[in-house]
Coordinates of C-alpha atoms and ligand atoms in Angstrom, one line a residue:
X15 CA 97.9 106.2 102.8
X16 CA 97.9 102.5 102.8
X17 CA 99.1 100.3 105.7
X18 CA 100.6 96.9 106.1
X19 CA 97.3 95.1 106.8
X20 CA 96.0 96.4 103.4
X21 CA 99.2 95.4 101.6
X22 CA 99.0 91.9 103.0
X23 CA 95.3 91.3 102.8
X24 CA 95.7 88.6 100.1
X25 CA 99.3 87.6 100.9
X26 CA 100.4 84.2 102.2
X27 CA 104.2 84.7 102.0
X28 CA 105.9 88.1 102.7
X29 CA 109.6 88.4 102.3
X30 CA 111.2 91.4 104.0
X31 CA 114.3 92.5 102.1
X32 CA 116.7 95.5 102.2
X33 CA 120.2 96.4 102.8
X34 CA 122.1 95.9 106.1
X35 CA 120.9 97.4 109.3
X36 CA 117.9 99.2 108.0
X37 CA 115.4 97.4 110.3
X38 CA 114.4 94.2 108.4
X39 CA 114.4 91.9 111.5
X40 CA 112.4 94.3 113.8
X41 CA 110.0 95.2 110.9
X42 CA 109.4 91.5 110.2
X43 CA 108.6 90.8 113.8
X44 CA 106.3 93.8 114.1
X45 CA 104.5 92.9 110.9
X46 CA 104.0 89.3 112.0
X47 CA 102.7 90.4 115.4
X48 CA 100.4 93.0 113.8
X49 CA 98.9 90.5 111.5
X50 CA 98.4 88.0 114.3
X51 CA 96.6 90.8 116.2
X52 CA 94.3 90.9 113.2
X53 CA 93.3 87.3 113.6
X54 CA 95.9 85.5 111.4
X55 CA 97.9 82.5 112.2
X56 CA 101.4 83.8 111.4
X57 CA 104.9 82.4 111.5
X58 CA 107.9 84.7 111.3
X59 CA 111.4 83.4 110.5
X60 CA 113.9 85.8 111.8
X61 CA 117.6 85.7 111.2
X62 CA 120.0 86.7 113.9
X63 CA 117.7 88.9 115.9
X64 CA 119.4 91.1 118.4
X65 CA 119.8 89.2 121.6
X66 CA 117.4 91.3 123.6
X67 CA 114.7 91.0 121.0
X68 CA 115.2 87.3 120.8
X69 CA 114.9 87.0 124.6
X70 CA 111.8 89.3 124.7
X71 CA 110.1 86.9 122.2
X72 CA 111.4 83.8 124.0
X73 CA 113.4 82.8 120.9
X74 CA 116.6 82.0 122.6
X75 CA 115.3 78.6 123.9
X76 CA 114.3 77.3 120.5
X77 CA 115.2 74.7 118.0
X78 CA 114.9 75.1 114.2
X79 CA 111.1 75.2 114.2
X80 CA 108.5 77.9 114.8
X81 CA 107.5 78.2 118.4
X82 CA 104.3 79.8 119.6
X83 CA 104.8 83.1 121.4
X84 CA 102.9 83.5 124.6
X85 CA 100.0 85.8 123.7
X86 CA 100.2 87.3 127.2
X87 CA 103.4 89.0 126.2
X88 CA 101.5 91.1 123.7
X89 CA 98.4 91.5 125.8
X90 CA 100.5 93.0 128.5
X91 CA 102.0 95.4 126.0
X92 CA 98.5 96.6 125.0
X93 CA 98.2 94.5 121.8
X94 CA 95.9 91.5 122.4
X95 CA 96.2 88.9 119.7
X96 CA 92.6 87.7 120.1
X97 CA 92.1 84.6 117.9
X98 CA 95.4 85.2 116.1
X99 CA 98.5 83.2 116.7
X100 CA 102.1 84.4 116.5
X101 CA 104.8 81.8 115.9
X102 CA 108.4 82.6 115.6
X103 CA 111.8 81.0 115.0
X104 CA 115.4 82.0 114.5
X105 CA 116.9 80.4 111.5
X106 CA 119.6 77.9 112.2
X107 CA 121.3 77.7 108.7
X108 CA 123.5 74.7 109.4
X109 CA 120.6 72.6 110.7
X110 CA 118.3 73.8 107.9
X111 CA 120.9 72.7 105.4
X112 CA 121.4 69.3 107.1
X113 CA 117.6 68.8 107.1
X114 CA 117.4 69.6 103.4
X115 CA 120.1 67.1 102.7
X116 CA 118.3 64.5 104.8
X117 CA 115.0 65.2 102.9
X118 CA 116.8 64.8 99.6
X119 CA 118.6 61.6 100.5
X120 CA 117.0 58.5 99.1
X121 CA 117.8 56.5 102.2
X122 CA 119.2 56.7 105.8
X123 CA 122.5 55.2 104.8
X124 CA 123.1 57.8 102.1
X125 CA 122.1 60.5 104.5
X126 CA 124.5 59.4 107.1
X127 CA 127.4 59.1 104.6
X128 CA 126.8 62.6 103.4
X129 CA 126.4 64.2 106.8
X130 CA 129.6 62.6 108.1
X131 CA 131.6 63.2 105.0
X132 CA 134.4 65.7 106.0
X133 CA 134.3 67.6 102.7
X134 CA 130.5 68.0 103.2
X135 CA 130.9 69.1 106.8
X136 CA 133.4 71.8 106.0
X137 CA 131.6 73.0 102.8
X138 CA 128.1 73.0 104.2
X139 CA 129.3 75.2 107.1
X140 CA 130.6 77.5 104.6
X141 CA 127.6 77.5 102.3
X142 CA 125.0 77.5 105.0
X143 CA 126.9 80.3 106.7
X144 CA 125.9 82.5 103.8
X145 CA 122.3 82.0 105.0
X146 CA 120.6 83.2 101.9
X147 CA 119.5 79.9 100.5
X148 CA 118.7 78.2 103.8
X149 CA 116.3 81.0 104.6
X150 CA 114.2 80.3 101.5
X151 CA 114.6 76.6 102.0
X152 CA 113.0 77.0 105.4
X153 CA 110.3 79.1 104.0
X154 CA 109.5 76.5 101.4
X155 CA 109.4 73.8 104.0
X156 CA 107.0 75.8 106.2
X157 CA 104.8 76.7 103.2
X158 CA 104.6 73.0 102.2
X159 CA 104.1 71.5 105.6
X160 CA 102.2 74.0 107.8
X161 CA 98.8 75.5 107.7
X162 CA 99.8 79.2 108.1
X163 CA 97.7 82.1 107.0
X164 CA 100.9 84.1 106.6
X165 CA 104.6 83.4 106.6
X166 CA 106.9 86.4 107.1
X167 CA 110.6 85.9 106.2
X168 CA 113.3 88.2 107.4
X169 CA 116.4 88.1 105.2
X170 CA 120.0 87.8 106.2
X171 CA 122.1 90.8 107.3
X172 CA 124.1 91.2 104.1
X173 CA 125.9 94.2 102.8
X174 CA 124.2 93.6 99.5
X175 CA 120.5 92.9 99.5
X176 CA 120.8 91.1 96.2
X177 CA 122.9 88.2 97.5
X178 CA 119.6 86.8 98.4
X179 CA 118.4 86.4 94.8
X180 CA 121.7 84.9 93.7
X181 CA 121.8 82.2 96.4
X182 CA 120.1 79.4 94.5
X183 CA 122.7 79.6 91.8
X184 CA 125.5 79.2 94.3
X185 CA 123.7 76.2 95.8
X186 CA 123.2 74.5 92.5
X187 CA 127.0 75.0 92.0
X188 CA 127.6 73.4 95.3
X189 CA 125.5 70.3 94.4
X190 CA 127.1 70.0 91.0
X191 CA 130.5 70.2 92.6
X192 CA 131.3 73.1 90.2
X193 CA 132.4 75.4 93.0
X194 CA 134.8 72.9 94.5
X195 CA 136.1 71.7 91.2
X196 CA 136.9 75.3 90.2
X197 CA 138.4 75.9 93.5
X198 CA 140.7 72.9 93.2
X199 CA 141.7 74.0 89.7
X200 CA 142.7 77.2 91.3
X201 CA 140.5 79.6 89.4
X202 CA 138.6 82.6 90.6
X203 CA 135.2 81.1 89.7
X204 CA 135.2 78.7 92.6
X205 CA 135.8 81.6 95.0
X206 CA 133.0 83.6 93.4
X207 CA 130.6 80.6 93.5
X208 CA 131.3 79.8 97.1
X209 CA 130.9 83.4 98.1
X210 CA 131.9 84.0 101.7
X211 CA 132.6 80.3 102.3
X212 CA 135.6 80.3 100.1
X213 CA 138.1 81.0 103.0
X214 CA 136.9 78.0 104.9
X215 CA 137.0 75.7 101.9
X216 CA 140.5 76.7 101.1
X217 CA 141.4 75.9 104.7
X218 CA 140.1 72.4 104.3
X219 CA 142.1 71.8 101.1
X220 CA 145.2 72.9 103.0
X221 CA 144.4 70.7 106.1
X222 CA 143.2 67.5 104.5
X223 CA 145.8 66.1 102.1
X224 CA 146.6 63.2 99.9
X225 CA 144.7 60.0 99.7
X226 CA 142.3 60.9 102.5
X227 CA 141.2 64.0 100.7
X228 CA 140.8 62.2 97.4
X229 CA 138.6 59.5 98.9
X230 CA 136.4 62.0 100.8
X231 CA 136.2 64.2 97.7
X232 CA 135.2 61.4 95.3
X233 CA 132.6 60.2 97.8
X234 CA 131.3 63.7 98.2
X235 CA 130.9 64.2 94.5
X236 CA 129.2 60.8 94.0
X237 CA 126.8 61.3 96.9
X238 CA 125.9 64.9 96.3
X239 CA 125.5 64.2 92.6
X240 CA 122.8 61.7 93.5
X241 CA 120.8 64.5 95.2
X242 CA 121.2 66.9 92.3
X243 CA 117.9 66.0 90.6
X244 CA 115.9 66.3 93.9
X245 CA 117.6 69.6 94.6
X246 CA 116.8 71.0 91.1
X247 CA 113.1 70.1 91.6
X248 CA 113.1 71.8 95.0
X249 CA 114.9 74.9 93.7
X250 CA 112.2 75.1 91.0
X251 CA 109.5 74.8 93.7
X252 CA 111.2 77.5 95.7
X253 CA 111.3 79.8 92.7
X254 CA 107.6 79.1 92.0
X255 CA 106.8 80.0 95.6
X256 CA 108.6 83.2 95.3
X257 CA 106.8 84.1 92.1
X258 CA 103.3 83.0 93.4
X259 CA 100.7 85.7 93.2
X260 CA 100.2 85.3 97.0
X261 CA 103.8 86.0 97.6
X262 CA 105.1 89.6 98.0
X263 CA 108.3 91.3 98.8
X264 CA 108.4 94.3 101.1
X265 CA 111.6 96.4 100.9
X266 CA 112.8 98.2 103.9
X267 CA 115.2 101.1 103.6
X268 CA 116.5 103.9 105.7
X269 CA 116.1 107.4 104.3
X270 CA 119.8 107.6 103.3
X271 CA 121.0 107.6 99.8
X272 CA 122.9 104.3 99.6
X273 CA 120.2 102.0 101.0
X274 CA 117.6 103.8 98.8
X275 CA 119.7 103.1 95.7
X276 CA 120.0 99.5 96.8
X277 CA 116.2 99.2 97.3
X278 CA 115.7 100.6 93.8
X279 CA 118.2 98.1 92.3
X280 CA 116.4 95.4 94.2
X281 CA 113.1 96.5 92.7
X282 CA 114.6 96.2 89.2
X283 CA 115.9 92.7 90.0
X284 CA 112.6 91.6 91.4
X285 CA 110.8 92.8 88.3
X286 CA 113.2 91.0 86.0
X287 CA 112.7 87.8 88.0
X288 CA 108.9 88.2 87.8
X289 CA 108.5 88.7 91.5
X290 CA 106.1 91.1 93.1
X291 CA 107.1 94.2 95.1
X292 CA 104.2 94.8 97.5
X293 CA 105.6 98.1 98.9
X294 CA 108.5 99.9 100.4
X295 CA 109.0 100.9 104.0
X296 CA 111.2 103.9 104.8
X297 CA 112.3 103.3 108.4
X298 CA 113.8 105.6 111.0
X299 CA 112.7 108.8 109.3
X300 CA 113.5 111.9 111.4
X301 CA 110.4 113.8 112.4
X302 CA 110.6 117.5 112.1
X303 CA 109.7 119.2 115.3
X304 CA 110.3 122.6 113.6
X305 CA 108.4 121.8 110.4
X306 CA 106.6 125.2 110.6
X307 CA 109.7 127.3 111.2
X308 CA 111.5 128.9 108.4
X309 CA 115.1 130.0 108.3
X310 CA 114.5 133.4 109.8
X311 CA 112.6 132.1 112.9
X312 CA 115.2 129.4 113.4
X313 CA 117.8 132.2 113.8
X314 CA 115.7 133.6 116.6
X315 CA 115.4 130.3 118.4
X316 CA 118.1 130.8 121.1
X317 CA 116.6 134.1 122.1
X318 CA 113.1 132.6 122.2
X319 CA 114.2 129.7 124.3
X320 CA 115.7 132.1 126.8
X321 CA 112.6 134.2 126.9
X322 CA 109.9 131.6 126.7
X323 CA 111.5 128.6 128.4
X324 CA 113.7 130.4 130.8
X325 CA 116.9 128.7 129.6
X326 CA 120.3 130.2 130.3
X327 CA 122.0 131.7 127.2
X328 CA 124.5 128.9 126.9
X329 CA 121.9 126.2 127.3
X330 CA 119.5 128.0 124.9
X331 CA 122.3 128.0 122.3
X332 CA 122.9 124.2 122.7
X333 CA 119.2 123.3 122.5
X334 CA 118.7 125.5 119.5
X335 CA 121.6 123.9 117.8
X336 CA 120.2 120.4 118.4
X337 CA 116.8 121.5 117.0
X338 CA 118.5 122.9 114.0
X339 CA 120.4 119.6 113.4
X340 CA 117.1 117.6 113.7
X341 CA 115.5 120.1 111.3
X342 CA 118.2 119.6 108.7
X343 CA 118.0 115.8 109.0
X344 CA 114.3 115.9 108.7
X345 CA 114.5 118.0 105.6
X346 CA 117.1 115.7 104.0
X347 CA 114.9 112.7 104.9
X348 CA 111.8 114.3 103.4
X349 CA 113.7 115.1 100.2
X350 CA 115.1 111.5 99.9
X351 CA 111.7 109.9 100.6
X352 CA 110.0 112.1 97.9
X353 CA 112.7 111.1 95.4
X354 CA 112.3 107.4 96.3
X355 CA 108.5 107.6 95.9
X356 CA 108.9 109.1 92.5
X357 CA 111.5 106.6 91.3
X358 CA 109.6 103.6 92.7
X359 CA 106.6 104.6 90.6
X360 CA 103.0 105.4 91.5
X361 CA 102.1 101.7 91.8
X362 CA 104.3 101.0 94.7
X363 CA 102.9 101.9 98.1
X364 CA 105.3 103.6 100.4
X365 CA 105.1 103.6 104.2
X366 CA 107.1 105.9 106.4
X367 CA 108.1 104.8 109.9
X368 CA 109.7 107.5 112.2
X369 CA 112.9 107.0 114.1
X370 CA 111.6 105.9 117.6
X371 CA 113.2 107.3 120.7
X372 CA 114.6 103.9 121.6
X373 CA 115.9 100.8 119.9
X374 CA 113.2 98.2 119.3
X375 CA 114.3 95.4 121.6
X376 CA 111.2 94.2 123.4
X377 CA 107.6 93.4 122.8
X378 CA 106.6 97.0 123.8
X379 CA 109.0 98.3 121.0
X380 CA 107.4 95.9 118.5
X381 CA 103.9 97.2 119.5
X382 CA 105.1 100.8 119.0
X383 CA 106.6 100.0 115.6
X384 CA 103.4 98.1 114.7
X385 CA 101.4 101.3 115.5
X386 CA 103.4 103.1 112.8
X387 CA 103.1 100.3 110.3
X388 CA 99.4 99.6 110.8
X389 CA 96.9 102.3 110.4
X390 CA 94.8 103.0 113.4
X391 CA 97.5 102.0 115.9
Ligands
ATP402 N1 112.0 102.9 113.7 C1 113.0 102.6 114.5 N2 113.3 103.5 115.5 C2 114.4 103.2 116.3 N3 115.2 102.1 116.2 C3 114.9 101.2 115.3 C4 113.8 101.4 114.4 N4 113.8 100.4 113.5 C5 114.8 99.6 113.9 N5 115.5 100.1 114.9 C6 116.7 99.6 115.5 O1 117.7 99.6 114.5 C7 118.6 98.5 114.7 C8 118.7 97.6 113.4 O2 117.4 97.0 113.2 P1 117.4 95.5 112.7 O3 118.3 94.6 113.4 O4 115.9 95.2 112.6 O5 117.9 95.8 111.2 P2 118.3 94.7 110.1 O6 118.0 95.3 108.8 O7 117.6 93.4 110.4 O8 119.8 94.5 110.3 P3 120.7 93.4 109.6 O9 120.9 93.7 108.2 O10 122.0 93.5 110.5 O11 120.0 92.1 109.8 C9 118.1 97.7 115.9 O12 118.8 98.1 117.0 C10 116.6 98.2 116.0 O13 116.2 98.1 117.3
MG403 MG1 118.4 91.5 110.7

């Protein structure tokens, strides 16, 4: 069975994708920490980590740049980083977007005019709020400007893992003014292109009226239009980065049907886009404490718990019922994982991570998760 260190041996950029709530953020952090413990200089870009995890990593004090995590935090939890370095940040989509605009602007005056334009301010909130593109824009910036051995990118909490791959199109539409034009014409296209930002943009159109709106709008189109060429170049670079042989995607899924279907769909999309799937991680798999028991002995369990563990009949019945539920879940998980393995194909390494007793909300939890992801603990 392979482990994450083997999967990432030659990798410089690792994108962790999957459907909502499956464990992308915690897995990204655990992978980054584990690779740092193997001597790499690693940066992880997390997106909306749970508050306690962010606090545990010291991420709540940060700006929009990676920040070196105190290695003592990991040493104390039993995972010394040795010569490795772990850097982490939480993505600030709005700031990332403003920074991108600033980089693309030919001069300071243009930059100020765009950043203070009301249409830009409302729309950039809306677009940046969808997070998908800003995440890759940040990745591109770090890859271009830093000397990292490995960059790990968490992806946004989205109901649909594929939003992530569609984001650059939405952004191009933004720069070209297509989304807004369509919106103003009143078609459905604008709404689709803007994604979740559509509500906000409509609010703007309602609030800002008449001559004011027209002048802000025409400014907006003229200014952004000037950045379009630069944006296209950058979008092409981002795509090249995602397709690079040293870039890999890891898909995280839970052992349930729906996220598994989404992971398989994601695999097809990656293949079509010419991007590499490095492996799949099935997270929160129920372990089977009663793996050796068959149906007949399960039926005897209450009596055995009474006799062997000295439980009262009522308690023995409750405990046996809980074991039986676990057992059923573990069997369902095992069947789903087997099916996933078959459908992913033999070439795709599959890692199983058990459901831990507790949520992963501190450095100790990351170390425990790491022990499951990396062979040899
Ligand atoms: N193996 C595990 N055992 C127990 N709890 C886990 C495990 N993996 C993740 N968790 C917990 O599951 C919850 C969801 O994890 P996480 O936030 O990493 O998911 P996510 O995919 O990033 O979610 P979102 O799509 O909302 O960003 C967290 O509370 C986390 O601590
Ligand atoms: Mg997350």
